[in-house]
mmCIF file of C-alpha atoms and ligand atoms in Angstrom:
data_model
loop_
_atom_site.group_PDB
_atom_site.id
_atom_site.type_symbol
_atom_site.label_atom_id
_atom_site.label_comp_id
_atom_site.label_asym_id
_atom_site.label_seq_id
_atom_site.Cartn_x
_atom_site.Cartn_y
_atom_site.Cartn_z
ATOM 1 C CA MET G 1 46.263 7.094 -67.939
ATOM 2 C CA LYS G 2 45.641 3.367 -68.378
ATOM 3 C CA ILE G 3 47.217 1.455 -71.220
ATOM 4 C CA GLY G 4 46.744 -2.137 -72.342
ATOM 5 C CA LEU G 5 49.418 -4.635 -73.336
ATOM 6 C CA LEU G 6 49.098 -7.976 -75.088
ATOM 7 C CA ASN G 7 51.332 -10.541 -76.781
ATOM 8 C CA GLY G 8 50.112 -12.282 -79.921
ATOM 9 C CA GLY G 9 51.372 -15.085 -82.157
ATOM 10 C CA GLY G 10 53.986 -17.668 -81.250
ATOM 11 C CA ASP G 11 55.989 -16.860 -78.122
ATOM 12 C CA CYS G 12 59.595 -15.816 -78.366
ATOM 13 C CA PRO G 13 62.480 -15.093 -75.979
ATOM 14 C CA GLY G 14 62.316 -11.441 -74.955
ATOM 15 C CA LEU G 15 58.538 -11.031 -74.604
ATOM 16 C CA ASN G 16 58.862 -10.586 -70.848
ATOM 17 C CA ALA G 17 61.646 -8.059 -71.352
ATOM 18 C CA VAL G 18 59.222 -5.961 -73.453
ATOM 19 C CA THR G 19 56.690 -6.144 -70.604
ATOM 20 C CA HIS G 20 59.441 -5.073 -68.200
ATOM 21 C CA GLY G 21 60.267 -2.101 -70.476
ATOM 22 C CA VAL G 22 56.615 -1.055 -70.918
ATOM 23 C CA VAL G 23 55.803 -1.257 -67.212
ATOM 24 C CA GLY G 24 59.017 0.513 -66.199
ATOM 25 C CA ALA G 25 58.472 3.430 -68.599
ATOM 26 C CA ALA G 26 54.719 3.698 -67.903
ATOM 27 C CA THR G 27 55.241 3.689 -64.135
ATOM 28 C CA GLN G 28 57.600 6.658 -64.445
ATOM 29 C CA LEU G 29 54.794 8.562 -66.172
ATOM 30 C CA GLY G 30 52.358 7.577 -63.433
ATOM 31 C CA TRP G 31 50.346 5.350 -65.807
ATOM 32 C CA GLU G 32 48.760 1.984 -65.071
ATOM 33 C CA VAL G 33 49.377 -1.035 -67.347
ATOM 34 C CA ILE G 34 46.736 -3.725 -67.876
ATOM 35 C CA GLY G 35 48.185 -6.923 -69.369
ATOM 36 C CA PHE G 36 45.662 -9.030 -71.311
ATOM 37 C CA LYS G 37 46.049 -12.810 -71.157
ATOM 38 C CA GLU G 38 46.400 -15.148 -74.182
ATOM 39 C CA GLY G 39 46.759 -12.376 -76.749
ATOM 40 C CA PHE G 40 43.642 -10.772 -78.219
ATOM 41 C CA GLU G 41 41.586 -13.605 -76.710
ATOM 42 C CA GLY G 42 41.965 -11.836 -73.356
ATOM 43 C CA LEU G 43 39.772 -9.062 -74.721
ATOM 44 C CA LEU G 44 36.843 -11.458 -75.042
ATOM 45 C CA SER G 45 36.685 -12.917 -71.529
ATOM 46 C CA PRO G 46 35.896 -10.712 -68.551
ATOM 47 C CA GLY G 47 38.672 -10.719 -65.963
ATOM 48 C CA SER G 48 41.259 -12.125 -68.361
ATOM 49 C CA PHE G 49 43.858 -9.526 -67.483
ATOM 50 C CA LYS G 50 46.484 -8.642 -64.862
ATOM 51 C CA VAL G 51 47.360 -5.227 -63.489
ATOM 52 C CA LEU G 52 51.101 -5.068 -64.091
ATOM 53 C CA LYS G 53 52.988 -3.328 -61.315
ATOM 54 C CA ASN G 54 56.634 -2.363 -61.494
ATOM 55 C CA GLU G 55 57.614 -4.442 -58.473
ATOM 56 C CA LYS G 56 56.004 -7.554 -60.044
ATOM 57 C CA THR G 57 57.786 -7.216 -63.381
ATOM 58 C CA GLU G 58 61.228 -6.265 -62.076
ATOM 59 C CA GLY G 59 62.885 -9.712 -62.481
ATOM 60 C CA ILE G 60 61.086 -10.951 -65.573
ATOM 61 C CA LEU G 61 63.424 -9.672 -68.273
ATOM 62 C CA ARG G 62 65.578 -12.784 -67.975
ATOM 63 C CA MET G 63 62.627 -15.188 -68.248
ATOM 64 C CA GLY G 64 61.656 -17.054 -71.427
ATOM 65 C CA GLY G 65 58.007 -17.375 -72.510
ATOM 66 C CA THR G 66 55.512 -14.716 -71.522
ATOM 67 C CA ILE G 67 53.829 -14.076 -68.178
ATOM 68 C CA LEU G 68 50.749 -12.961 -70.124
ATOM 69 C CA GLY G 69 50.370 -16.043 -72.308
ATOM 70 C CA THR G 70 49.811 -15.863 -76.055
ATOM 71 C CA THR G 71 48.229 -17.722 -78.958
ATOM 72 C CA ASN G 72 48.831 -17.968 -82.674
ATOM 73 C CA ARG G 73 45.356 -19.405 -83.300
ATOM 74 C CA GLY G 74 41.889 -18.282 -82.205
ATOM 75 C CA HIS G 75 39.319 -15.608 -82.938
ATOM 76 C CA PHE G 76 41.714 -12.835 -83.906
ATOM 77 C CA SER G 77 44.096 -14.670 -86.271
ATOM 78 C CA GLY G 78 45.056 -11.972 -88.757
ATOM 79 C CA LYS G 79 46.793 -14.443 -91.061
ATOM 80 C CA VAL G 80 45.388 -17.772 -92.263
ATOM 81 C CA GLY G 81 46.456 -20.576 -94.591
ATOM 82 C CA GLU G 82 49.457 -19.577 -96.661
ATOM 83 C CA GLY G 83 49.864 -16.015 -95.362
ATOM 84 C CA GLY G 84 46.358 -14.912 -96.373
ATOM 85 C CA VAL G 85 45.004 -11.808 -94.587
ATOM 86 C CA ARG G 86 41.786 -12.322 -92.609
ATOM 87 C CA LYS G 87 39.325 -9.527 -91.837
ATOM 88 C CA ILE G 88 38.275 -9.714 -88.187
ATOM 89 C CA PRO G 89 34.439 -9.775 -87.904
ATOM 90 C CA LYS G 90 32.909 -6.481 -86.743
ATOM 91 C CA GLU G 91 31.039 -8.036 -83.779
ATOM 92 C CA LEU G 92 34.309 -9.419 -82.377
ATOM 93 C CA MET G 93 36.007 -6.051 -82.700
ATOM 94 C CA GLU G 94 33.074 -4.413 -80.916
ATOM 95 C CA GLU G 95 33.288 -6.956 -78.090
ATOM 96 C CA ALA G 96 37.002 -6.239 -77.702
ATOM 97 C CA PHE G 97 36.441 -2.459 -77.737
ATOM 98 C CA THR G 98 33.773 -2.806 -75.051
ATOM 99 C CA THR G 99 36.215 -4.662 -72.780
ATOM 100 C CA LEU G 100 38.848 -1.989 -73.322
ATOM 101 C CA ARG G 101 36.411 0.870 -72.668
ATOM 102 C CA ASN G 102 34.958 -0.805 -69.559
ATOM 103 C CA LEU G 103 38.478 -0.936 -68.125
ATOM 104 C CA ASP G 104 39.190 2.675 -69.179
ATOM 105 C CA VAL G 105 42.081 1.528 -71.343
ATOM 106 C CA GLU G 106 42.945 4.394 -73.675
ATOM 107 C CA ALA G 107 45.575 2.776 -75.892
ATOM 108 C CA LEU G 108 46.791 -0.743 -76.591
ATOM 109 C CA ILE G 109 50.329 -2.033 -77.173
ATOM 110 C CA CYS G 110 50.283 -5.177 -79.352
ATOM 111 C CA VAL G 111 53.503 -7.175 -79.336
ATOM 112 C CA GLY G 112 53.604 -9.645 -82.181
ATOM 113 C CA GLY G 113 54.607 -10.701 -85.660
ATOM 114 C CA ASP G 114 52.963 -10.357 -89.024
ATOM 115 C CA GLY G 115 49.615 -11.873 -87.941
ATOM 116 C CA THR G 116 49.249 -9.928 -84.670
ATOM 117 C CA LEU G 117 50.242 -6.644 -86.300
ATOM 118 C CA THR G 118 47.780 -7.264 -89.145
ATOM 119 C CA THR G 119 45.036 -7.566 -86.505
ATOM 120 C CA ALA G 120 46.413 -4.559 -84.587
ATOM 121 C CA LEU G 121 46.189 -2.487 -87.757
ATOM 122 C CA GLN G 122 42.492 -3.371 -88.034
ATOM 123 C CA PHE G 123 41.947 -2.159 -84.437
ATOM 124 C CA ASP G 124 43.637 1.105 -85.320
ATOM 125 C CA GLU G 125 41.646 1.493 -88.545
ATOM 126 C CA GLU G 126 38.422 0.905 -86.573
ATOM 127 C CA GLY G 127 39.359 3.787 -84.277
ATOM 128 C CA PHE G 128 41.051 2.200 -81.253
ATOM 129 C CA PRO G 129 44.533 3.708 -80.657
ATOM 130 C CA VAL G 130 47.192 1.036 -81.090
ATOM 131 C CA VAL G 131 50.982 0.859 -81.070
ATOM 132 C CA GLY G 132 52.822 -2.227 -82.391
ATOM 133 C CA VAL G 133 56.022 -3.885 -81.203
ATOM 134 C CA PRO G 134 57.660 -6.316 -83.667
ATOM 135 C CA LYS G 135 58.314 -9.796 -82.322
ATOM 136 C CA THR G 136 59.343 -12.967 -84.090
ATOM 137 C CA ILE G 137 62.171 -15.463 -83.984
ATOM 138 C CA ASP G 138 61.815 -15.624 -87.792
ATOM 139 C CA ASN G 139 63.107 -12.043 -88.276
ATOM 140 C CA ASP G 140 60.793 -11.806 -91.283
ATOM 141 C CA LEU G 141 59.090 -8.474 -90.574
ATOM 142 C CA ALA G 142 59.754 -5.708 -93.040
ATOM 143 C CA ALA G 143 60.521 -2.178 -91.797
ATOM 144 C CA THR G 144 62.706 -3.289 -88.899
ATOM 145 C CA ALA G 145 66.300 -4.440 -89.286
ATOM 146 C CA MET G 146 65.872 -6.962 -86.481
ATOM 147 C CA THR G 147 63.233 -8.369 -84.166
ATOM 148 C CA PHE G 148 63.997 -9.520 -80.630
ATOM 149 C CA GLY G 149 63.906 -13.308 -80.253
ATOM 150 C CA PHE G 150 65.875 -13.875 -83.433
ATOM 151 C CA ASP G 151 69.254 -13.721 -81.712
ATOM 152 C CA SER G 152 68.152 -16.181 -79.011
ATOM 153 C CA ALA G 153 66.751 -18.628 -81.582
ATOM 154 C CA THR G 154 69.945 -18.348 -83.622
ATOM 155 C CA GLN G 155 72.037 -19.064 -80.528
ATOM 156 C CA THR G 156 70.016 -22.254 -79.954
ATOM 157 C CA VAL G 157 70.816 -23.362 -83.520
ATOM 158 C CA VAL G 158 74.509 -22.614 -82.975
ATOM 159 C CA ASP G 159 74.527 -24.610 -79.709
ATOM 160 C CA ALA G 160 72.829 -27.543 -81.463
ATOM 161 C CA LEU G 161 75.355 -27.487 -84.316
ATOM 162 C CA ASP G 162 78.265 -27.386 -81.867
ATOM 163 C CA ARG G 163 76.929 -30.587 -80.311
ATOM 164 C CA LEU G 164 76.067 -32.249 -83.615
ATOM 165 C CA GLN G 165 79.531 -31.506 -84.977
ATOM 166 C CA THR G 166 81.345 -33.567 -82.338
ATOM 167 C CA THR G 167 79.172 -36.648 -82.774
ATOM 168 C CA ALA G 168 79.181 -36.236 -86.582
ATOM 169 C CA ASP G 169 82.974 -36.163 -86.594
ATOM 170 C CA SER G 170 83.256 -39.235 -84.344
ATOM 171 C CA HIS G 171 81.082 -41.287 -86.715
ATOM 172 C CA LYS G 172 82.025 -39.694 -90.048
ATOM 173 C CA ARG G 173 78.387 -38.766 -90.546
ATOM 174 C CA VAL G 174 76.307 -36.141 -92.241
ATOM 175 C CA MET G 175 74.007 -34.407 -89.774
ATOM 176 C CA VAL G 176 70.924 -32.599 -91.056
ATOM 177 C CA LEU G 177 69.345 -29.988 -88.784
ATOM 178 C CA GLU G 178 65.860 -28.675 -89.633
ATOM 179 C CA VAL G 179 65.220 -25.224 -88.175
ATOM 180 C CA MET G 180 62.238 -22.845 -88.015
ATOM 181 C CA GLY G 181 61.755 -19.554 -89.819
ATOM 182 C CA ARG G 182 58.613 -20.103 -91.869
ATOM 183 C CA HIS G 183 59.204 -18.591 -95.341
ATOM 184 C CA ALA G 184 62.374 -16.714 -94.367
ATOM 185 C CA GLY G 185 65.821 -18.267 -94.144
ATOM 186 C CA TRP G 186 67.295 -15.945 -91.493
ATOM 187 C CA ILE G 187 67.487 -18.478 -88.652
ATOM 188 C CA ALA G 188 69.044 -21.093 -90.955
ATOM 189 C CA LEU G 189 71.482 -18.574 -92.433
ATOM 190 C CA TYR G 190 72.703 -16.973 -89.198
ATOM 191 C CA GLY G 191 72.520 -20.197 -87.183
ATOM 192 C CA GLY G 192 74.280 -22.134 -89.929
ATOM 193 C CA MET G 193 77.048 -19.571 -90.357
ATOM 194 C CA GLY G 194 77.564 -19.217 -86.594
ATOM 195 C CA GLY G 195 77.551 -22.983 -86.098
ATOM 196 C CA GLY G 196 79.939 -23.866 -88.931
ATOM 197 C CA ALA G 197 77.469 -25.611 -91.259
ATOM 198 C CA SER G 198 78.820 -26.930 -94.549
ATOM 199 C CA SER G 199 75.478 -26.463 -96.354
ATOM 200 C CA ILE G 200 72.585 -24.100 -95.635
ATOM 201 C CA LEU G 201 69.282 -24.577 -97.446
ATOM 202 C CA ILE G 202 66.883 -21.633 -97.300
ATOM 203 C CA PRO G 203 63.487 -20.795 -98.842
ATOM 204 C CA GLU G 204 64.955 -17.913 -100.847
ATOM 205 C CA ILE G 205 67.340 -20.231 -102.772
ATOM 206 C CA PRO G 206 65.696 -23.338 -104.283
ATOM 207 C CA PHE G 207 68.224 -26.162 -103.980
ATOM 208 C CA SER G 208 69.231 -29.337 -105.778
ATOM 209 C CA TYR G 209 69.966 -32.493 -103.766
ATOM 210 C CA GLU G 210 72.721 -33.365 -106.236
ATOM 211 C CA LYS G 211 74.508 -30.039 -105.615
ATOM 212 C CA VAL G 212 74.394 -30.534 -101.836
ATOM 213 C CA ALA G 213 75.710 -34.100 -102.257
ATOM 214 C CA GLU G 214 78.498 -32.822 -104.525
ATOM 215 C CA ALA G 215 79.531 -30.279 -101.891
ATOM 216 C CA LEU G 216 79.635 -33.014 -99.235
ATOM 217 C CA ALA G 217 81.731 -35.277 -101.511
ATOM 218 C CA LYS G 218 84.144 -32.391 -102.112
ATOM 219 C CA ARG G 219 84.502 -31.883 -98.354
ATOM 220 C CA GLU G 220 85.255 -35.558 -97.884
ATOM 221 C CA ALA G 221 87.855 -35.446 -100.651
ATOM 222 C CA ASN G 222 89.452 -32.514 -98.820
ATOM 223 C CA GLY G 223 89.819 -34.582 -95.667
ATOM 224 C CA PHE G 224 86.796 -33.486 -93.633
ATOM 225 C CA ARG G 225 85.252 -36.341 -91.671
ATOM 226 C CA SER G 226 81.715 -34.991 -91.458
ATOM 227 C CA GLY G 227 79.211 -32.463 -92.749
ATOM 228 C CA LEU G 228 76.526 -30.323 -91.135
ATOM 229 C CA VAL G 229 73.528 -29.417 -93.271
ATOM 230 C CA VAL G 230 71.106 -26.806 -91.932
ATOM 231 C CA VAL G 231 67.741 -26.787 -93.661
ATOM 232 C CA ALA G 232 65.057 -24.177 -93.042
ATOM 233 C CA GLU G 233 61.538 -25.600 -92.648
ATOM 234 C CA GLY G 234 60.451 -23.507 -95.645
ATOM 235 C CA ALA G 235 63.322 -24.563 -97.941
ATOM 236 C CA CYS G 236 62.291 -26.262 -101.151
ATOM 237 C CA PRO G 237 64.083 -28.294 -103.816
ATOM 238 C CA VAL G 238 63.883 -26.852 -107.343
ATOM 239 C CA GLY G 239 60.552 -27.762 -108.955
ATOM 240 C CA GLU G 240 59.066 -29.369 -105.827
ATOM 241 C CA ASP G 241 56.363 -28.240 -103.404
ATOM 242 C CA LEU G 242 56.772 -27.043 -99.813
ATOM 243 C CA LEU G 243 56.290 -29.685 -97.118
ATOM 244 C CA TYR G 244 53.669 -29.081 -94.427
ATOM 245 C CA LYS G 245 53.128 -30.752 -91.070
ATOM 246 C CA ASP G 246 49.584 -29.520 -90.728
ATOM 247 C CA THR G 247 47.242 -27.470 -92.896
ATOM 248 C CA SER G 248 44.097 -28.006 -90.843
ATOM 249 C CA THR G 249 44.650 -25.584 -87.950
ATOM 250 C CA GLY G 250 42.867 -22.223 -87.665
ATOM 251 C CA GLY G 251 45.867 -19.957 -88.217
ATOM 252 C CA GLU G 252 48.731 -20.188 -90.685
ATOM 253 C CA HIS G 253 49.685 -23.597 -92.094
ATOM 254 C CA ARG G 254 52.504 -25.359 -90.214
ATOM 255 C CA LEU G 255 55.629 -26.143 -92.204
ATOM 256 C CA GLY G 256 57.878 -29.122 -91.470
ATOM 257 C CA GLY G 257 59.292 -32.385 -92.750
ATOM 258 C CA ILE G 258 61.911 -31.207 -95.240
ATOM 259 C CA GLY G 259 64.739 -32.265 -92.858
ATOM 260 C CA ILE G 260 63.723 -35.942 -93.111
ATOM 261 C CA GLU G 261 63.510 -35.726 -96.917
ATOM 262 C CA VAL G 262 66.930 -34.093 -97.185
ATOM 263 C CA THR G 263 68.383 -36.761 -94.885
ATOM 264 C CA LYS G 264 66.991 -39.620 -96.986
ATOM 265 C CA ARG G 265 68.094 -38.172 -100.295
ATOM 266 C CA LEU G 266 71.600 -37.255 -99.105
ATOM 267 C CA ALA G 267 72.106 -40.748 -97.654
ATOM 268 C CA GLU G 268 71.209 -42.232 -101.061
ATOM 269 C CA LEU G 269 73.337 -39.806 -103.029
ATOM 270 C CA THR G 270 76.451 -39.785 -100.812
ATOM 271 C CA GLY G 271 76.351 -43.310 -99.396
ATOM 272 C CA LYS G 272 77.219 -41.755 -96.032
ATOM 273 C CA GLU G 273 75.440 -42.385 -92.750
ATOM 274 C CA THR G 274 73.080 -39.447 -92.418
ATOM 275 C CA ARG G 275 70.923 -38.455 -89.462
ATOM 276 C CA CYS G 276 68.203 -35.859 -88.954
ATOM 277 C CA THR G 277 67.479 -33.592 -85.989
ATOM 278 C CA THR G 278 64.456 -31.303 -85.978
ATOM 279 C CA LEU G 279 65.130 -28.518 -83.524
ATOM 280 C CA GLY G 280 61.487 -27.373 -83.300
ATOM 281 C CA HIS G 281 60.281 -25.384 -80.325
ATOM 282 C CA LEU G 282 63.622 -25.460 -78.536
ATOM 283 C CA GLN G 283 64.233 -22.382 -80.695
ATOM 284 C CA ARG G 284 61.337 -20.568 -79.067
ATOM 285 C CA GLY G 285 61.963 -21.537 -75.466
ATOM 286 C CA GLY G 286 64.434 -20.486 -72.798
ATOM 287 C CA SER G 287 65.976 -17.235 -71.637
ATOM 288 C CA PRO G 288 66.666 -14.429 -74.092
ATOM 289 C CA THR G 289 70.256 -13.545 -74.981
ATOM 290 C CA SER G 290 71.560 -10.235 -73.657
ATOM 291 C CA LEU G 291 71.089 -8.662 -77.101
ATOM 292 C CA ASP G 292 67.410 -9.678 -77.114
ATOM 293 C CA ARG G 293 66.876 -8.515 -73.520
ATOM 294 C CA ILE G 294 68.210 -5.077 -74.346
ATOM 295 C CA LEU G 295 66.441 -4.748 -77.715
ATOM 296 C CA ALA G 296 63.138 -5.898 -76.184
ATOM 297 C CA THR G 297 63.466 -3.462 -73.262
ATOM 298 C CA ARG G 298 64.174 -0.590 -75.664
ATOM 299 C CA PHE G 299 61.163 -1.626 -77.788
ATOM 300 C CA GLY G 300 58.891 -1.598 -74.707
ATOM 301 C CA VAL G 301 60.098 1.835 -73.647
ATOM 302 C CA LYS G 302 59.654 3.208 -77.184
ATOM 303 C CA ALA G 303 56.077 1.862 -77.379
ATOM 304 C CA VAL G 304 55.173 3.874 -74.258
ATOM 305 C CA LYS G 305 56.872 6.936 -75.735
ATOM 306 C CA LEU G 306 54.792 6.614 -78.926
ATOM 307 C CA ILE G 307 51.604 6.577 -76.827
ATOM 308 C CA GLU G 308 52.792 9.601 -74.855
ATOM 309 C CA GLU G 309 53.337 11.418 -78.162
ATOM 310 C CA GLN G 310 49.947 10.135 -79.423
ATOM 311 C CA ARG G 311 51.590 8.607 -82.476
ATOM 312 C CA PHE G 312 49.172 5.733 -82.985
ATOM 313 C CA GLY G 313 49.062 3.168 -85.803
ATOM 314 C CA ARG G 314 52.842 2.985 -85.623
ATOM 315 C CA MET G 315 55.201 0.103 -84.968
ATOM 316 C CA VAL G 316 58.458 0.356 -83.078
ATOM 317 C CA SER G 317 61.303 -0.278 -85.501
ATOM 318 C CA TYR G 318 65.047 -0.885 -85.232
ATOM 319 C CA GLN G 319 67.120 0.737 -87.962
ATOM 320 C CA GLN G 320 70.824 1.544 -87.996
ATOM 321 C CA TYR G 321 71.298 0.956 -84.257
ATOM 322 C CA HIS G 322 68.422 3.308 -83.471
ATOM 323 C CA VAL G 323 64.951 2.458 -82.150
ATOM 324 C CA GLY G 324 62.412 4.575 -84.031
ATOM 325 C CA SER G 325 59.000 3.866 -85.531
ATOM 326 C CA VAL G 326 57.199 3.276 -88.835
ATOM 327 C CA PRO G 327 53.507 2.983 -89.829
ATOM 328 C CA ILE G 328 52.315 -0.555 -88.954
ATOM 329 C CA GLU G 329 51.183 -1.057 -92.527
ATOM 330 C CA ASP G 330 54.782 -0.707 -93.766
ATOM 331 C CA ALA G 331 55.749 -3.704 -91.643
ATOM 332 C CA VAL G 332 52.989 -6.082 -92.629
ATOM 333 C CA ARG G 333 52.792 -5.403 -96.363
ATOM 334 C CA GLN G 334 55.688 -7.692 -97.243
ATOM 335 C CA LEU G 335 58.113 -10.146 -95.676
ATOM 336 C CA ASN G 336 61.739 -9.406 -94.925
ATOM 337 C CA LEU G 337 63.528 -12.175 -96.813
ATOM 338 C CA VAL G 338 67.185 -13.092 -97.283
ATOM 339 C CA ASP G 339 68.642 -11.567 -100.453
ATOM 340 C CA PRO G 340 70.134 -14.525 -102.386
ATOM 341 C CA ASP G 341 72.681 -12.154 -103.965
ATOM 342 C CA GLY G 342 73.316 -10.134 -100.837
ATOM 343 C CA GLU G 343 76.552 -9.702 -98.910
ATOM 344 C CA ILE G 344 75.741 -12.245 -96.177
ATOM 345 C CA VAL G 345 75.049 -15.105 -98.584
ATOM 346 C CA GLN G 346 78.130 -14.144 -100.592
ATOM 347 C CA ALA G 347 80.258 -14.170 -97.436
ATOM 348 C CA ALA G 348 78.937 -17.639 -96.583
ATOM 349 C CA LYS G 349 79.732 -18.871 -100.094
ATOM 350 C CA SER G 350 83.224 -17.364 -99.839
ATOM 351 C CA VAL G 351 83.993 -19.616 -96.888
ATOM 352 C CA GLY G 352 82.806 -22.682 -98.801
ATOM 353 C CA ILE G 353 79.227 -23.005 -97.561
ATOM 354 C CA SER G 354 76.977 -24.592 -100.180
ATOM 355 C CA PHE G 355 73.374 -23.410 -100.683
ATOM 356 C CA GLY G 356 72.664 -26.250 -103.089
ATOM 357 C CA ASP G 357 72.269 -23.849 -106.040
HETATM 358 O O1 F6P C 1 56.647 -17.758 -86.409
HETATM 359 C C1 F6P C 1 57.352 -18.417 -85.404
HETATM 360 C C2 F6P C 1 57.329 -19.914 -85.602
HETATM 361 O O2 F6P C 1 58.086 -20.496 -84.581
HETATM 362 C C3 F6P C 1 57.787 -20.389 -86.973
HETATM 363 O O3 F6P C 1 59.176 -20.356 -87.126
HETATM 364 C C4 F6P C 1 57.164 -21.756 -87.024
HETATM 365 O O4 F6P C 1 56.921 -22.171 -88.351
HETATM 366 C C5 F6P C 1 55.863 -21.562 -86.293
HETATM 367 O O5 F6P C 1 56.005 -20.413 -85.487
HETATM 368 C C6 F6P C 1 55.470 -22.734 -85.436
HETATM 369 O O6 F6P C 1 54.204 -22.499 -84.915
HETATM 370 P P1 F6P C 1 53.539 -23.419 -83.797
HETATM 371 O O7 F6P C 1 54.100 -22.992 -82.477
HETATM 372 O O8 F6P C 1 52.094 -23.139 -83.940
HETATM 373 O O9 F6P C 1 53.890 -24.845 -84.110
#
């Protein structure tokens, strides 16, 4: 049997570990794996694929990025603008199916987030057997308790905060760190808690600048020399609009800029020297953590298993320490967001972290 594999959407630490898992499991079954380059785009250009052999993928689980390449723009963007679903034109689907049939590929594993899985679902609905693997640093996919890449991104935030804390303390400054996550606050929440932030601003909890400034003043009164404020790119002050970096690109709109705003306003309100760092794509690059390597490998192996069992239209899912599967449509129908009243936020508040609410 020949199976196809592609990565879609933004890259994320652990993508190569999935490839390692898929190729390892498929080789044991005597199957061949064809890896398509640059996501679904690889299905449009002849020769845009690699035959993935076990001996070639052996060492890649520790590597960041993806040996196949990926894109979060292009012909097959399943999500556009502000999370809008896009129907892929029939002619494009036909072109992709022709490539797959010409190569005798019988099933396709699509590794991606919301957008990629939305496109994958359309392939499945049009009759091409597909299995999905959830991937995103944002951890915003429903129907899986965690996606690989999230732990690595969170660790990058923690490392950044550890560094910012020492310089902040030396200068008695407030340091603002803008992090990714799109409309979910998971990276800010976990990164902020792990890195000892004093305030965490997330999309799920609209904030007030005055409340954040009050919390910083209280810290100062209690003898703390500095403050670390983590702000998610999708966080929004009460009654204001989201800030975008770019709304003109083909795929989803790009968020960004709230870190600078928060820095300016907190400097005015607190009178303290305040500086902004935007962590950006550092969160997507580099080697995966051990947790992500293992989760991604298990996801790859499970995807092959689902094909073996002919359970198509399903996405690998992690629930209660177990890797199982769910229908792809369960994962893409809604976002997995932080519960503002949930236990994690309450725990953060209990140790004095302000959410500006
Ligand atoms: O979805 C992953 C993500 O890194 C988001 O956190 C971020 O908003 C977006 O992708 C950035 O996309 P790009 O790489 O196109 O700038």
